[in-house]
Coordinates of C-alpha atoms and ligand atoms in Angstrom, one line a residue:
Chain S
M1 CA -54.2 -211.9 -23.1
K2 CA -52.8 -209.1 -21.0
V3 CA -51.8 -205.9 -22.7
L4 CA -49.9 -202.9 -21.3
V5 CA -49.9 -199.5 -23.0
C6 CA -47.1 -197.2 -22.0
I7 CA -48.4 -193.6 -21.9
S8 CA -46.4 -190.4 -22.1
N9 CA -48.0 -187.2 -20.8
V10 CA -47.0 -184.5 -23.4
P11 CA -47.8 -180.9 -24.1
D12 CA -50.6 -180.4 -26.6
T13 CA -49.3 -180.1 -30.1
T14 CA -50.2 -176.4 -30.3
S15 CA -48.4 -175.5 -27.1
K16 CA -45.9 -172.6 -27.0
I17 CA -42.6 -174.1 -26.1
N18 CA -40.8 -172.0 -23.5
F19 CA -38.3 -172.8 -20.7
V20 CA -37.9 -171.5 -17.2
E21 CA -35.3 -171.6 -14.4
N22 CA -32.4 -170.6 -16.6
D23 CA -33.7 -172.7 -19.5
T24 CA -33.4 -175.9 -17.5
K25 CA -37.1 -176.7 -17.3
F26 CA -40.0 -176.8 -19.7
D27 CA -42.5 -174.1 -18.9
S28 CA -45.8 -175.9 -18.2
E29 CA -47.6 -172.8 -17.2
G30 CA -50.9 -172.7 -19.1
V31 CA -50.0 -175.8 -21.1
Q32 CA -52.6 -178.4 -21.8
F33 CA -51.2 -182.0 -21.5
I34 CA -52.4 -184.8 -23.7
I35 CA -51.8 -188.5 -24.3
N36 CA -48.8 -188.7 -26.6
P37 CA -50.5 -189.1 -30.1
N38 CA -48.5 -192.2 -30.9
D39 CA -49.4 -193.8 -27.6
E40 CA -53.1 -193.0 -28.3
F41 CA -53.0 -194.9 -31.6
G42 CA -51.6 -197.8 -29.6
L43 CA -54.2 -197.5 -26.8
T44 CA -57.0 -197.6 -29.4
R45 CA -55.5 -200.8 -30.9
A46 CA -55.4 -202.3 -27.4
I47 CA -59.0 -201.4 -26.8
W48 CA -59.9 -203.3 -30.0
L49 CA -58.1 -206.3 -28.6
Q50 CA -60.2 -205.9 -25.5
Q51 CA -63.4 -205.7 -27.4
K52 CA -62.8 -208.4 -29.9
Q53 CA -60.3 -210.8 -28.1
Q54 CA -61.1 -210.2 -24.5
A55 CA -57.7 -208.7 -23.8
E56 CA -57.2 -207.1 -20.4
V57 CA -55.8 -203.6 -21.0
H58 CA -53.6 -201.8 -18.5
V59 CA -51.9 -198.4 -19.0
I60 CA -48.9 -197.1 -17.2
T61 CA -46.9 -193.9 -17.0
V62 CA -43.8 -192.9 -15.3
G63 CA -44.3 -189.5 -13.9
E64 CA -45.5 -187.2 -11.1
V65 CA -49.0 -186.7 -9.8
S66 CA -49.7 -184.1 -12.6
C67 CA -49.8 -187.0 -15.1
E68 CA -52.9 -188.5 -13.5
P69 CA -55.6 -186.7 -15.6
V70 CA -54.1 -188.2 -18.7
L71 CA -54.2 -191.7 -17.1
R72 CA -57.9 -191.1 -16.1
K73 CA -58.5 -190.2 -19.8
C74 CA -57.0 -193.6 -20.8
L75 CA -59.4 -195.3 -18.3
A76 CA -62.3 -193.3 -19.8
I77 CA -61.2 -194.5 -23.2
G78 CA -61.5 -198.1 -21.9
A79 CA -58.4 -199.3 -20.1
Q80 CA -59.2 -201.4 -17.1
K81 CA -56.4 -200.4 -14.8
A82 CA -53.8 -197.6 -14.6
Y83 CA -50.5 -197.5 -12.9
R84 CA -48.3 -194.5 -12.2
I85 CA -44.7 -195.1 -11.2
D86 CA -44.0 -192.2 -8.9
C87 CA -40.9 -190.4 -10.1
P88 CA -40.1 -187.6 -12.6
A89 CA -39.6 -188.9 -16.1
T90 CA -36.3 -187.3 -17.1
D91 CA -34.5 -189.9 -19.1
G92 CA -35.7 -192.5 -21.6
N93 CA -33.4 -195.1 -20.2
A94 CA -34.6 -194.5 -16.6
V95 CA -38.2 -194.6 -17.8
A96 CA -37.6 -197.9 -19.6
R97 CA -36.0 -199.4 -16.5
E98 CA -38.8 -198.3 -14.2
L99 CA -41.3 -199.9 -16.7
A100 CA -39.3 -203.1 -16.9
A101 CA -39.3 -203.4 -13.1
H102 CA -43.1 -203.4 -13.3
C103 CA -43.4 -205.6 -16.3
K104 CA -41.2 -208.3 -14.8
N105 CA -43.9 -208.8 -12.1
E106 CA -46.9 -208.7 -14.4
S107 CA -46.0 -210.9 -17.4
Y108 CA -47.8 -209.0 -20.2
D109 CA -48.3 -210.7 -23.5
L110 CA -48.1 -207.5 -25.4
I111 CA -46.6 -204.2 -24.5
I112 CA -47.4 -201.1 -26.6
A113 CA -45.3 -197.9 -26.5
G114 CA -45.5 -195.0 -28.9
R115 CA -43.0 -194.9 -31.7
E116 CA -41.7 -191.7 -30.0
S117 CA -43.0 -188.9 -27.8
I118 CA -43.7 -185.6 -29.3
D119 CA -41.8 -183.7 -26.5
Y120 CA -38.4 -185.4 -26.2
N121 CA -38.7 -187.4 -29.4
G122 CA -36.3 -189.9 -28.0
G123 CA -37.9 -192.8 -29.8
M124 CA -36.2 -195.2 -27.4
V125 CA -38.4 -196.3 -24.5
G126 CA -40.1 -199.2 -26.3
G127 CA -36.9 -200.5 -27.7
L128 CA -35.0 -200.2 -24.4
L129 CA -37.9 -201.9 -22.6
A130 CA -38.0 -204.8 -25.0
A131 CA -34.3 -205.3 -24.8
L132 CA -34.4 -205.2 -21.0
L133 CA -37.2 -207.8 -20.9
G134 CA -35.6 -209.9 -23.7
Y135 CA -38.8 -209.6 -25.8
D136 CA -39.0 -209.0 -29.5
Y137 CA -39.7 -205.5 -30.6
V138 CA -41.3 -204.0 -33.7
T139 CA -41.4 -200.2 -34.0
N140 CA -43.1 -197.9 -36.5
C141 CA -45.8 -200.5 -36.3
I142 CA -48.7 -199.9 -38.7
R143 CA -50.5 -203.2 -38.4
L144 CA -50.9 -205.8 -35.6
D145 CA -53.0 -208.9 -35.5
I146 CA -52.7 -211.6 -32.9
E147 CA -53.8 -215.1 -33.2
N148 CA -52.8 -218.1 -31.0
S149 CA -49.8 -216.3 -29.4
T150 CA -48.4 -215.2 -32.7
A151 CA -48.5 -211.6 -33.9
T152 CA -48.4 -210.6 -37.6
L153 CA -47.2 -207.1 -38.0
S154 CA -46.2 -204.4 -40.5
R155 CA -43.4 -201.9 -39.9
E156 CA -43.0 -198.8 -41.9
I157 CA -39.4 -198.6 -43.1
D158 CA -37.7 -195.8 -45.1
G159 CA -39.2 -196.2 -48.6
G160 CA -41.5 -199.2 -47.9
I161 CA -43.3 -201.5 -45.6
E162 CA -42.0 -204.7 -44.0
H163 CA -44.2 -207.5 -42.9
L164 CA -43.3 -209.6 -39.9
E165 CA -44.3 -212.5 -37.7
A166 CA -43.3 -212.8 -34.0
P167 CA -44.2 -214.9 -31.1
L168 CA -45.7 -213.3 -27.9
P169 CA -44.6 -211.7 -25.6
L170 CA -43.8 -208.7 -27.8
V171 CA -43.2 -205.0 -27.5
I172 CA -44.4 -202.7 -30.3
G173 CA -43.8 -199.0 -31.1
A174 CA -47.2 -197.6 -32.2
Q175 CA -47.9 -194.9 -34.7
K176 CA -50.7 -193.7 -37.0
G177 CA -51.7 -196.5 -39.3
L178 CA -52.0 -199.0 -36.5
V179 CA -55.4 -197.4 -36.3
E180 CA -56.7 -194.4 -38.2
E181 CA -57.3 -190.9 -36.9
D182 CA -61.1 -191.5 -37.2
D183 CA -60.8 -194.6 -35.0
L184 CA -59.5 -192.7 -31.9
I185 CA -62.0 -193.1 -29.1
I186 CA -63.5 -189.9 -27.6
P187 CA -64.6 -190.8 -24.1
N188 CA -68.3 -190.4 -23.5
M189 CA -70.0 -189.4 -20.2
R190 CA -70.4 -193.0 -19.1
G191 CA -66.7 -193.8 -19.8
I192 CA -65.7 -190.7 -17.8
M193 CA -67.9 -191.7 -14.9
Q194 CA -66.7 -195.2 -14.9
A195 CA -63.0 -194.1 -15.1
R196 CA -63.4 -192.5 -11.7
Q197 CA -64.1 -195.9 -10.2
K198 CA -61.4 -197.8 -12.0
P199 CA -58.1 -198.5 -10.1
L200 CA -55.2 -196.1 -10.6
E201 CA -52.4 -197.6 -8.6
V202 CA -49.3 -195.6 -7.6
L203 CA -46.2 -197.6 -7.6
P204 CA -42.9 -196.6 -5.9
S205 CA -40.0 -195.9 -8.1
A206 CA -37.4 -198.6 -8.5
N207 CA -34.8 -195.9 -8.1
V208 CA -32.9 -196.7 -11.3
T209 CA -30.0 -194.5 -12.4
A210 CA -30.4 -192.2 -15.4
T211 CA -27.6 -192.4 -18.0
T212 CA -28.4 -189.1 -19.6
Q213 CA -29.2 -185.8 -18.1
I214 CA -30.5 -182.7 -19.8
D215 CA -28.5 -179.7 -18.7
R216 CA -30.4 -177.0 -20.5
F217 CA -32.7 -176.2 -23.3
E218 CA -32.4 -173.7 -26.1
K219 CA -34.8 -172.3 -28.7
P220 CA -33.7 -172.0 -32.3
A221 CA -32.7 -168.5 -33.5
P222 CA -35.6 -166.6 -34.8
K223 CA -36.3 -167.1 -38.5
G224 CA -35.6 -164.4 -41.1
E225 CA -38.3 -162.9 -43.2
V226 CA -39.6 -164.9 -46.1
Q227 CA -38.4 -163.7 -49.6
L228 CA -41.5 -163.3 -51.7
V229 CA -41.2 -163.9 -55.4
D230 CA -43.9 -162.7 -57.8
E231 CA -45.9 -165.5 -59.4
N232 CA -45.1 -164.1 -62.8
D233 CA -41.4 -164.1 -62.2
L234 CA -40.6 -167.7 -61.4
D235 CA -37.3 -167.5 -63.1
T236 CA -36.2 -165.5 -60.1
L237 CA -37.3 -168.2 -57.7
I238 CA -35.2 -170.8 -59.7
E239 CA -32.3 -168.3 -59.7
L240 CA -32.5 -167.9 -55.9
L241 CA -32.8 -171.6 -55.3
H242 CA -29.8 -172.3 -57.5
N243 CA -27.4 -169.4 -56.7
E244 CA -28.4 -168.2 -53.2
A245 CA -29.8 -171.3 -51.5
K246 CA -27.8 -173.7 -53.7
V247 CA -30.4 -176.5 -53.4
I248 CA -31.1 -177.1 -57.0
Chain J
M1 CA -9.8 -196.8 -28.4
A2 CA -11.7 -196.0 -31.5
V3 CA -15.0 -194.5 -32.6
L4 CA -17.1 -197.0 -34.5
I5 CA -19.8 -196.0 -36.9
F6 CA -22.5 -198.2 -38.4
A7 CA -22.4 -197.5 -42.2
E8 CA -25.7 -198.4 -43.7
T9 CA -25.9 -200.0 -47.2
E10 CA -28.5 -200.7 -49.8
N11 CA -28.1 -202.9 -52.9
R12 CA -24.4 -203.4 -52.2
N13 CA -23.6 -199.7 -52.0
Y14 CA -23.3 -197.3 -49.1
K15 CA -26.4 -195.2 -48.5
K16 CA -25.7 -191.5 -48.7
I17 CA -26.4 -191.2 -45.0
A18 CA -23.4 -193.5 -44.3
F19 CA -21.1 -190.6 -45.5
E20 CA -22.7 -188.2 -43.1
V21 CA -22.3 -190.6 -40.2
A22 CA -18.7 -191.2 -41.2
S23 CA -18.1 -187.4 -41.4
Y24 CA -19.5 -187.0 -37.9
G25 CA -17.5 -190.0 -36.7
R26 CA -14.3 -188.5 -38.1
A27 CA -14.8 -185.2 -36.4
L28 CA -15.7 -187.0 -33.1
A29 CA -12.6 -189.2 -33.4
D30 CA -10.5 -186.1 -33.9
Q31 CA -12.0 -184.5 -30.8
L32 CA -11.2 -187.6 -28.9
G33 CA -7.8 -188.1 -30.5
C34 CA -8.6 -191.7 -31.7
A35 CA -9.1 -193.7 -34.8
L36 CA -12.4 -194.1 -36.8
H37 CA -13.7 -197.6 -37.6
A38 CA -16.8 -198.6 -39.4
I39 CA -19.0 -201.7 -39.6
A40 CA -20.8 -202.4 -42.8
F41 CA -22.8 -205.2 -44.3
N42 CA -22.9 -206.5 -47.8
V43 CA -21.2 -203.8 -49.8
D44 CA -19.1 -204.2 -52.9
D45 CA -16.6 -201.3 -52.4
A46 CA -16.3 -201.2 -48.6
A47 CA -13.1 -199.0 -48.8
T48 CA -14.9 -195.9 -50.2
L49 CA -15.7 -194.8 -46.7
G50 CA -12.0 -193.8 -46.5
T51 CA -13.0 -190.6 -48.4
Y52 CA -14.8 -189.5 -45.2
G53 CA -12.0 -190.4 -42.8
V54 CA -12.7 -194.0 -41.9
E55 CA -9.5 -196.0 -41.3
Q56 CA -10.8 -199.5 -41.0
V57 CA -14.0 -201.1 -42.2
F58 CA -15.2 -204.3 -40.6
H59 CA -17.1 -205.8 -43.4
I60 CA -19.6 -208.7 -43.0
D61 CA -20.8 -210.3 -46.2
S62 CA -23.7 -212.5 -45.3
P63 CA -27.1 -213.3 -46.7
S64 CA -28.4 -213.7 -43.1
L65 CA -28.2 -209.9 -42.8
E66 CA -30.8 -209.4 -45.4
P67 CA -33.6 -208.5 -45.1
F68 CA -32.7 -206.3 -42.1
T69 CA -33.6 -207.8 -38.7
I70 CA -32.8 -206.2 -35.4
Q71 CA -31.4 -209.5 -34.0
A72 CA -29.0 -210.2 -36.8
S73 CA -27.8 -206.6 -37.4
G74 CA -27.8 -205.9 -33.7
T75 CA -25.7 -208.9 -32.9
A76 CA -23.2 -208.2 -35.7
I77 CA -22.7 -204.6 -34.5
L78 CA -22.5 -205.7 -30.9
E79 CA -19.9 -208.4 -31.5
V80 CA -17.7 -206.1 -33.4
A81 CA -18.1 -203.2 -30.9
K82 CA -17.2 -205.6 -28.1
A83 CA -14.3 -207.2 -29.8
Q84 CA -12.9 -203.7 -30.6
G85 CA -13.5 -202.4 -27.1
V86 CA -15.5 -199.5 -28.6
H87 CA -16.6 -196.7 -26.3
H88 CA -18.4 -194.5 -28.8
L89 CA -20.8 -195.8 -31.4
V90 CA -22.3 -193.5 -34.0
L91 CA -25.5 -194.3 -35.9
S92 CA -27.8 -192.4 -38.3
S93 CA -31.5 -191.6 -37.7
T94 CA -32.9 -193.9 -40.4
A95 CA -35.8 -196.0 -39.3
N96 CA -33.5 -199.0 -39.0
A97 CA -30.8 -197.1 -37.0
R98 CA -33.4 -195.7 -34.6
Y99 CA -34.7 -199.3 -34.3
L100 CA -31.3 -200.7 -33.5
A101 CA -29.9 -198.1 -31.1
P102 CA -32.0 -198.9 -28.0
W103 CA -31.3 -202.6 -28.4
L104 CA -27.6 -201.8 -28.7
S105 CA -27.7 -199.4 -25.8
I106 CA -28.9 -202.2 -23.4
H107 CA -26.6 -204.9 -24.7
L108 CA -23.5 -202.7 -24.9
E109 CA -24.4 -201.0 -21.6
A110 CA -24.0 -197.6 -23.3
A111 CA -25.9 -194.4 -22.8
Y112 CA -27.9 -193.5 -25.9
A113 CA -28.6 -190.0 -27.1
S114 CA -30.9 -189.7 -30.2
N115 CA -31.5 -186.7 -32.5
V116 CA -28.0 -185.3 -32.0
V117 CA -27.5 -182.3 -34.3
A118 CA -23.9 -181.2 -33.6
L119 CA -20.5 -182.3 -32.5
P120 CA -20.2 -182.7 -28.7
E121 CA -19.6 -179.5 -26.7
S122 CA -17.3 -181.5 -24.6
T123 CA -16.1 -185.1 -24.6
A124 CA -15.3 -185.7 -20.9
P125 CA -18.1 -186.0 -19.9
L126 CA -19.8 -186.3 -23.3
K127 CA -22.2 -183.4 -23.8
V128 CA -24.3 -183.3 -27.0
K129 CA -26.9 -181.0 -28.5
R130 CA -30.1 -182.7 -29.5
S131 CA -33.3 -181.5 -31.1
C132 CA -36.5 -181.9 -29.1
F133 CA -40.2 -180.8 -29.1
T134 CA -40.2 -181.9 -32.7
N135 CA -37.6 -179.3 -33.8
K136 CA -39.1 -176.5 -31.8
A137 CA -36.2 -176.6 -29.4
F138 CA -32.9 -178.1 -28.6
N139 CA -31.4 -179.5 -25.4
Y140 CA -27.9 -180.1 -24.2
T141 CA -27.6 -183.6 -22.7
T142 CA -24.7 -185.1 -20.7
L143 CA -24.1 -188.8 -21.1
S144 CA -23.0 -190.3 -17.9
S145 CA -21.8 -193.7 -18.9
D146 CA -18.3 -194.6 -20.1
K147 CA -19.8 -196.0 -23.3
S148 CA -22.1 -194.0 -25.5
I149 CA -24.2 -194.3 -28.6
I150 CA -24.9 -191.2 -30.6
G151 CA -27.8 -191.1 -33.1
V152 CA -27.0 -188.3 -35.5
A153 CA -30.1 -186.4 -36.8
N154 CA -30.3 -186.9 -40.5
N155 CA -28.9 -184.1 -42.6
S156 CA -27.8 -182.1 -39.6
Y157 CA -24.1 -182.5 -39.9
G158 CA -23.6 -182.9 -43.6
T159 CA -20.8 -184.8 -45.5
H160 CA -17.3 -183.6 -45.2
E161 CA -14.4 -185.3 -47.1
A162 CA -11.3 -186.1 -45.0
P163 CA -9.5 -188.7 -47.1
K164 CA -7.8 -191.7 -45.5
T165 CA -6.9 -195.1 -46.8
A166 CA -9.5 -197.4 -45.3
S167 CA -8.4 -201.0 -44.8
V168 CA -11.2 -203.6 -45.1
V169 CA -11.3 -206.4 -42.6
P170 CA -13.5 -209.2 -43.7
T171 CA -15.4 -210.2 -40.6
E172 CA -17.6 -213.1 -39.5
V173 CA -20.0 -213.1 -36.7
A174 CA -22.1 -216.0 -35.5
L175 CA -25.7 -214.7 -35.9
K176 CA -28.5 -216.0 -33.7
T177 CA -31.6 -217.3 -35.4
N178 CA -34.4 -214.8 -35.5
S179 CA -37.6 -215.3 -33.5
L180 CA -38.8 -212.2 -35.4
K181 CA -39.4 -213.3 -39.0
V182 CA -39.6 -210.9 -41.9
T183 CA -42.2 -212.5 -44.2
A184 CA -42.2 -209.9 -47.0
V185 CA -40.9 -206.4 -47.8
D186 CA -42.9 -204.1 -50.0
A187 CA -40.5 -201.5 -51.3
P188 CA -41.6 -199.9 -54.5
T189 CA -38.5 -199.4 -56.7
G190 CA -37.9 -196.4 -58.7
Q191 CA -39.4 -194.1 -56.1
V192 CA -37.4 -191.7 -54.0
S193 CA -38.1 -192.1 -50.3
I194 CA -38.8 -189.1 -48.1
A195 CA -36.0 -190.1 -45.8
D196 CA -33.4 -190.4 -48.5
S197 CA -34.3 -187.5 -50.7
D198 CA -32.5 -184.1 -50.9
V199 CA -35.7 -182.5 -52.2
V200 CA -39.3 -183.1 -51.0
V201 CA -42.4 -181.7 -52.8
S202 CA -45.4 -181.7 -50.5
G203 CA -49.1 -181.1 -51.3
G204 CA -51.9 -180.0 -48.9
R205 CA -55.6 -179.7 -49.0
G206 CA -55.3 -176.7 -51.2
L207 CA -54.8 -179.1 -54.2
K208 CA -58.5 -179.9 -53.9
G209 CA -58.4 -183.6 -54.7
P210 CA -56.2 -186.6 -55.6
E211 CA -56.9 -186.1 -59.3
N212 CA -54.7 -183.0 -59.1
W213 CA -51.7 -184.8 -57.7
H214 CA -50.0 -184.9 -61.1
L215 CA -48.9 -181.3 -60.3
I216 CA -47.0 -182.6 -57.2
E217 CA -45.7 -185.7 -59.0
D218 CA -44.6 -183.8 -62.1
L219 CA -42.8 -181.1 -60.1
A220 CA -41.2 -183.9 -58.0
A221 CA -40.1 -185.8 -61.1
T222 CA -38.5 -182.6 -62.5
L223 CA -36.5 -182.1 -59.4
G224 CA -35.8 -185.8 -58.6
A225 CA -37.7 -185.3 -55.4
A226 CA -39.8 -187.4 -53.1
T227 CA -43.5 -186.6 -52.7
A228 CA -45.2 -185.9 -49.4
C229 CA -48.5 -184.6 -48.1
S230 CA -50.2 -183.0 -45.1
K231 CA -52.1 -185.1 -42.6
P232 CA -55.7 -184.4 -43.8
V233 CA -54.6 -185.3 -47.3
S234 CA -53.6 -188.8 -46.1
D235 CA -56.5 -189.0 -43.7
M236 CA -58.9 -188.5 -46.6
G237 CA -57.1 -191.1 -48.5
W238 CA -56.0 -188.8 -51.3
R239 CA -52.5 -190.1 -50.7
P240 CA -51.0 -193.1 -48.9
H241 CA -50.1 -192.7 -45.2
S242 CA -46.4 -193.2 -46.0
E243 CA -46.5 -189.7 -47.5
H244 CA -47.9 -188.0 -44.4
V245 CA -45.3 -185.7 -42.9
G246 CA -45.3 -183.7 -39.8
Q247 CA -45.4 -184.1 -36.1
T248 CA -47.5 -187.3 -36.2
G249 CA -46.1 -188.4 -39.6
K250 CA -42.7 -188.8 -41.1
P251 CA -40.0 -186.3 -40.2
V252 CA -38.4 -184.4 -43.1
A253 CA -34.9 -183.2 -43.0
S254 CA -34.2 -182.5 -46.7
N255 CA -32.2 -179.8 -48.3
L256 CA -35.2 -178.3 -50.0
Y257 CA -38.9 -178.7 -49.0
I258 CA -41.6 -177.3 -51.3
A259 CA -45.0 -177.0 -49.8
I260 CA -47.9 -176.4 -52.1
G261 CA -51.4 -175.6 -50.8
V262 CA -50.3 -176.4 -47.3
S263 CA -51.4 -173.9 -44.7
G264 CA -48.4 -174.4 -42.3
A265 CA -50.2 -175.6 -39.2
I266 CA -47.8 -175.9 -36.2
Q267 CA -48.0 -179.7 -36.3
H268 CA -47.0 -179.7 -40.0
L269 CA -44.2 -177.3 -39.5
A270 CA -42.8 -179.1 -36.5
G271 CA -42.2 -182.2 -38.6
I272 CA -40.5 -180.5 -41.6
N273 CA -38.6 -177.7 -39.8
A274 CA -35.3 -179.6 -39.9
S275 CA -35.3 -179.1 -43.7
K276 CA -32.7 -176.5 -44.7
V277 CA -34.6 -174.4 -47.3
K278 CA -38.4 -174.1 -47.4
V279 CA -40.5 -172.8 -50.2
V280 CA -44.2 -172.2 -50.0
I281 CA -46.7 -171.8 -52.8
N282 CA -50.1 -170.7 -51.4
N283 CA -52.9 -168.4 -52.7
D284 CA -53.4 -167.0 -49.2
P285 CA -50.7 -164.5 -48.2
E286 CA -51.8 -164.9 -44.6
A287 CA -51.1 -168.6 -44.5
P288 CA -48.8 -169.3 -41.5
F289 CA -46.4 -171.2 -43.8
F290 CA -45.1 -167.8 -45.0
K291 CA -43.7 -167.2 -41.6
A292 CA -41.7 -170.4 -41.6
A293 CA -40.5 -170.4 -45.2
D294 CA -37.4 -169.0 -46.8
Y295 CA -39.0 -168.3 -50.2
G296 CA -42.7 -167.9 -51.0
V297 CA -44.9 -167.4 -54.0
V298 CA -48.4 -166.0 -53.4
G299 CA -50.5 -167.5 -56.1
D300 CA -52.8 -170.2 -57.3
A301 CA -51.1 -173.6 -57.3
F302 CA -53.0 -174.6 -60.5
T303 CA -51.2 -171.9 -62.5
V304 CA -48.0 -171.5 -60.5
V305 CA -46.9 -175.1 -60.4
P306 CA -47.3 -175.9 -64.2
N307 CA -45.3 -172.7 -64.9
L308 CA -42.7 -173.7 -62.4
I309 CA -42.3 -177.1 -63.9
E310 CA -41.9 -175.6 -67.4
K311 CA -39.3 -173.1 -66.2
L312 CA -37.4 -175.8 -64.2
K313 CA -37.3 -178.0 -67.3
A314 CA -35.8 -175.2 -69.3
F315 CA -33.4 -174.4 -66.5
K316 CA -32.3 -178.1 -66.3
A317 CA -31.9 -178.2 -70.1
S318 CA -29.7 -175.1 -70.2
Ligands
LIG401 C1 -52.5 -183.9 -32.6 C2 -52.4 -183.3 -34.0 C3 -51.4 -183.8 -34.8 C4 -51.2 -183.3 -36.1 N1 -50.2 -183.8 -36.9 C5 -50.1 -183.3 -38.1 C6 -49.0 -183.7 -39.0 O1 -48.2 -184.6 -38.6 N2 -48.9 -183.2 -40.2 C7 -49.8 -182.3 -40.7 O2 -49.6 -181.9 -41.9 N3 -50.8 -181.9 -40.0 C8 -51.0 -182.4 -38.7 N4 -52.1 -182.0 -38.0 C9 -53.1 -181.2 -38.6 C10 -52.8 -179.7 -38.7 O3 -53.3 -179.1 -37.6 C11 -53.5 -179.1 -40.0 O4 -54.9 -179.4 -39.9 C12 -53.1 -179.7 -41.3 O5 -51.7 -179.6 -41.4 C13 -53.6 -178.8 -42.4 O6 -53.4 -179.4 -43.7 P1 -53.3 -178.6 -45.0 O7 -52.3 -177.5 -44.8 O8 -53.2 -179.5 -46.1 O9 -54.8 -178.0 -45.1 P2 -55.4 -176.6 -44.8 O10 -55.1 -176.1 -43.5 O11 -56.8 -176.7 -45.2 O12 -54.7 -175.7 -45.8 C14 -54.8 -175.6 -47.2 C15 -54.0 -174.5 -47.7 O13 -54.1 -174.5 -49.1 C16 -54.3 -173.2 -49.6 N5 -54.9 -173.2 -50.9 C17 -56.2 -173.4 -51.2 N6 -56.4 -173.4 -52.5 C18 -55.2 -173.1 -53.1 C19 -54.8 -173.0 -54.4 N7 -55.6 -173.1 -55.4 N8 -53.5 -172.7 -54.6 C20 -52.6 -172.6 -53.6 N9 -53.0 -172.7 -52.3 C21 -54.3 -173.0 -52.0 C22 -55.1 -172.5 -48.5 O14 -54.8 -171.1 -48.6 C23 -54.6 -173.1 -47.2 O15 -53.5 -172.4 -46.7 C24 -52.2 -182.4 -36.6 C25 -53.2 -182.0 -35.8 C26 -53.3 -182.4 -34.5 C27 -54.5 -181.9 -33.7

């Protein structure tokens, strides 16, 4: 079984979000980049498939050379091979098309993307990739078992859980639940040393065209002060929620 | 030319979100100077969308569309969009809509923008405002394809009546067989889901243990609200994962979000910030949540919440 995990390189969740160059670019100055949390849940699940079902696990990212530390971390966690498609990741559609170009040559049985990235929150790369490849797709995936080329899965839906069955090849959108927080693998020294020897191949861009372009960013208007209500005067809170905020 | 919306349904009624998508679609159609059409599945009173400005509803009544699968629903929307020569398709941001949109984007050859929070700044080219960095910022995106799919962020536009008489066109589409099989759906009835709810009551580690969750549940029941929790609360198994909200959990975009014993960590706030009004109840006046909230009560949840429930009951009865 060959598994590919698509990795997005995102600012750490505590990063200050600022923009430069007339608000056209994210300010990465002093920002720590991490594996997108949803992708990390997916990677961990893939490593289990490697440990228990001898899966071969590759990771891939579309991005510039600055993404490589995150790929090395994936190798330290246990992936066998990493790819970086050498072009800036600006648009979900372009990223999916770049990934599809690679996947067409490699015939993966399972492709794991994150449900969404925590920076652009597009929530589209996995779905676009699946549609481009003509594979089935299950997002918000909170369970995955594979036996004899058939996957049994669960998908979190609004207000419930759906259980599915699908033949491989398959693309999933990973999120917490697929593995738990405590299952995440913290690379040890040996893993980190080994990762340095593992292949990290740089692939040329397939030069696909983006269909969307971000013109500029904007930060929300600063928030007004909180209105404090005394704990012995909760009628006032109800009054405010009813008459001022009009939410009850 | 017309704008087409996908109007989601549940138990043969429109979901509330369908009215927001219709309202957005109406305003977009007005910007473009064209008609507004909708596609809907398995609904009894399909014409009610007229209230929000829809002129024609393509209605497909078919058991093959339930339970939801991306292949069946996607094909149905695709065929109607193609037959009608649709250039602009508007969807919501429900789990199913976000699941469908990328599939439709490829098959319809349409550029897709998700998390759209406002009407386009311009329509030629189409420029939309989207939330990003989990609600910590916005971006303005230009769609450079002649067809587009807009995913409207839930509760970002609101519902606006614009009455029209909607004609209902019974429609049939040949649906492909599914390779993806839904084997079961667990959807507890009688519970309000976080995605659909106007009010969400959320509890954090400050509640000390699962045995105290009756406080959250009772307050939620009084308000007809959904219940939610912070990440550690679900990690410790006090509450199910489906209640975990925040950057790595479910997003919340309710009208009212009440956080009790939640400190307001940046990852928590990011996920709930799209809510319109935020209330915090916390015994630590320095808790970061007070900087993000509209209303706050500094106090012990174990006394404040029972009092609040009692007063709310009295308020509701009056
Ligand atoms: C990559 C990453 C992703 C994350 N994603 C999320 C996410 O999606 N969602 C999320 O929630 N967190 C997330 N976190 C975790 C986040 O950083 C916080 O640890 C978490 O939100 C804290 O949960 P809490 O507020 O329940 O607990 P605490 O931070 O422990 O806060 C408890 C609060 O309760 C108050 N309190 C205590 N006793 C009482 C009382 N009797 N009455 C009233 N108040 C009381 C305290 O003053 C305190 O403010 C993430 C972290 C990381 C690193």
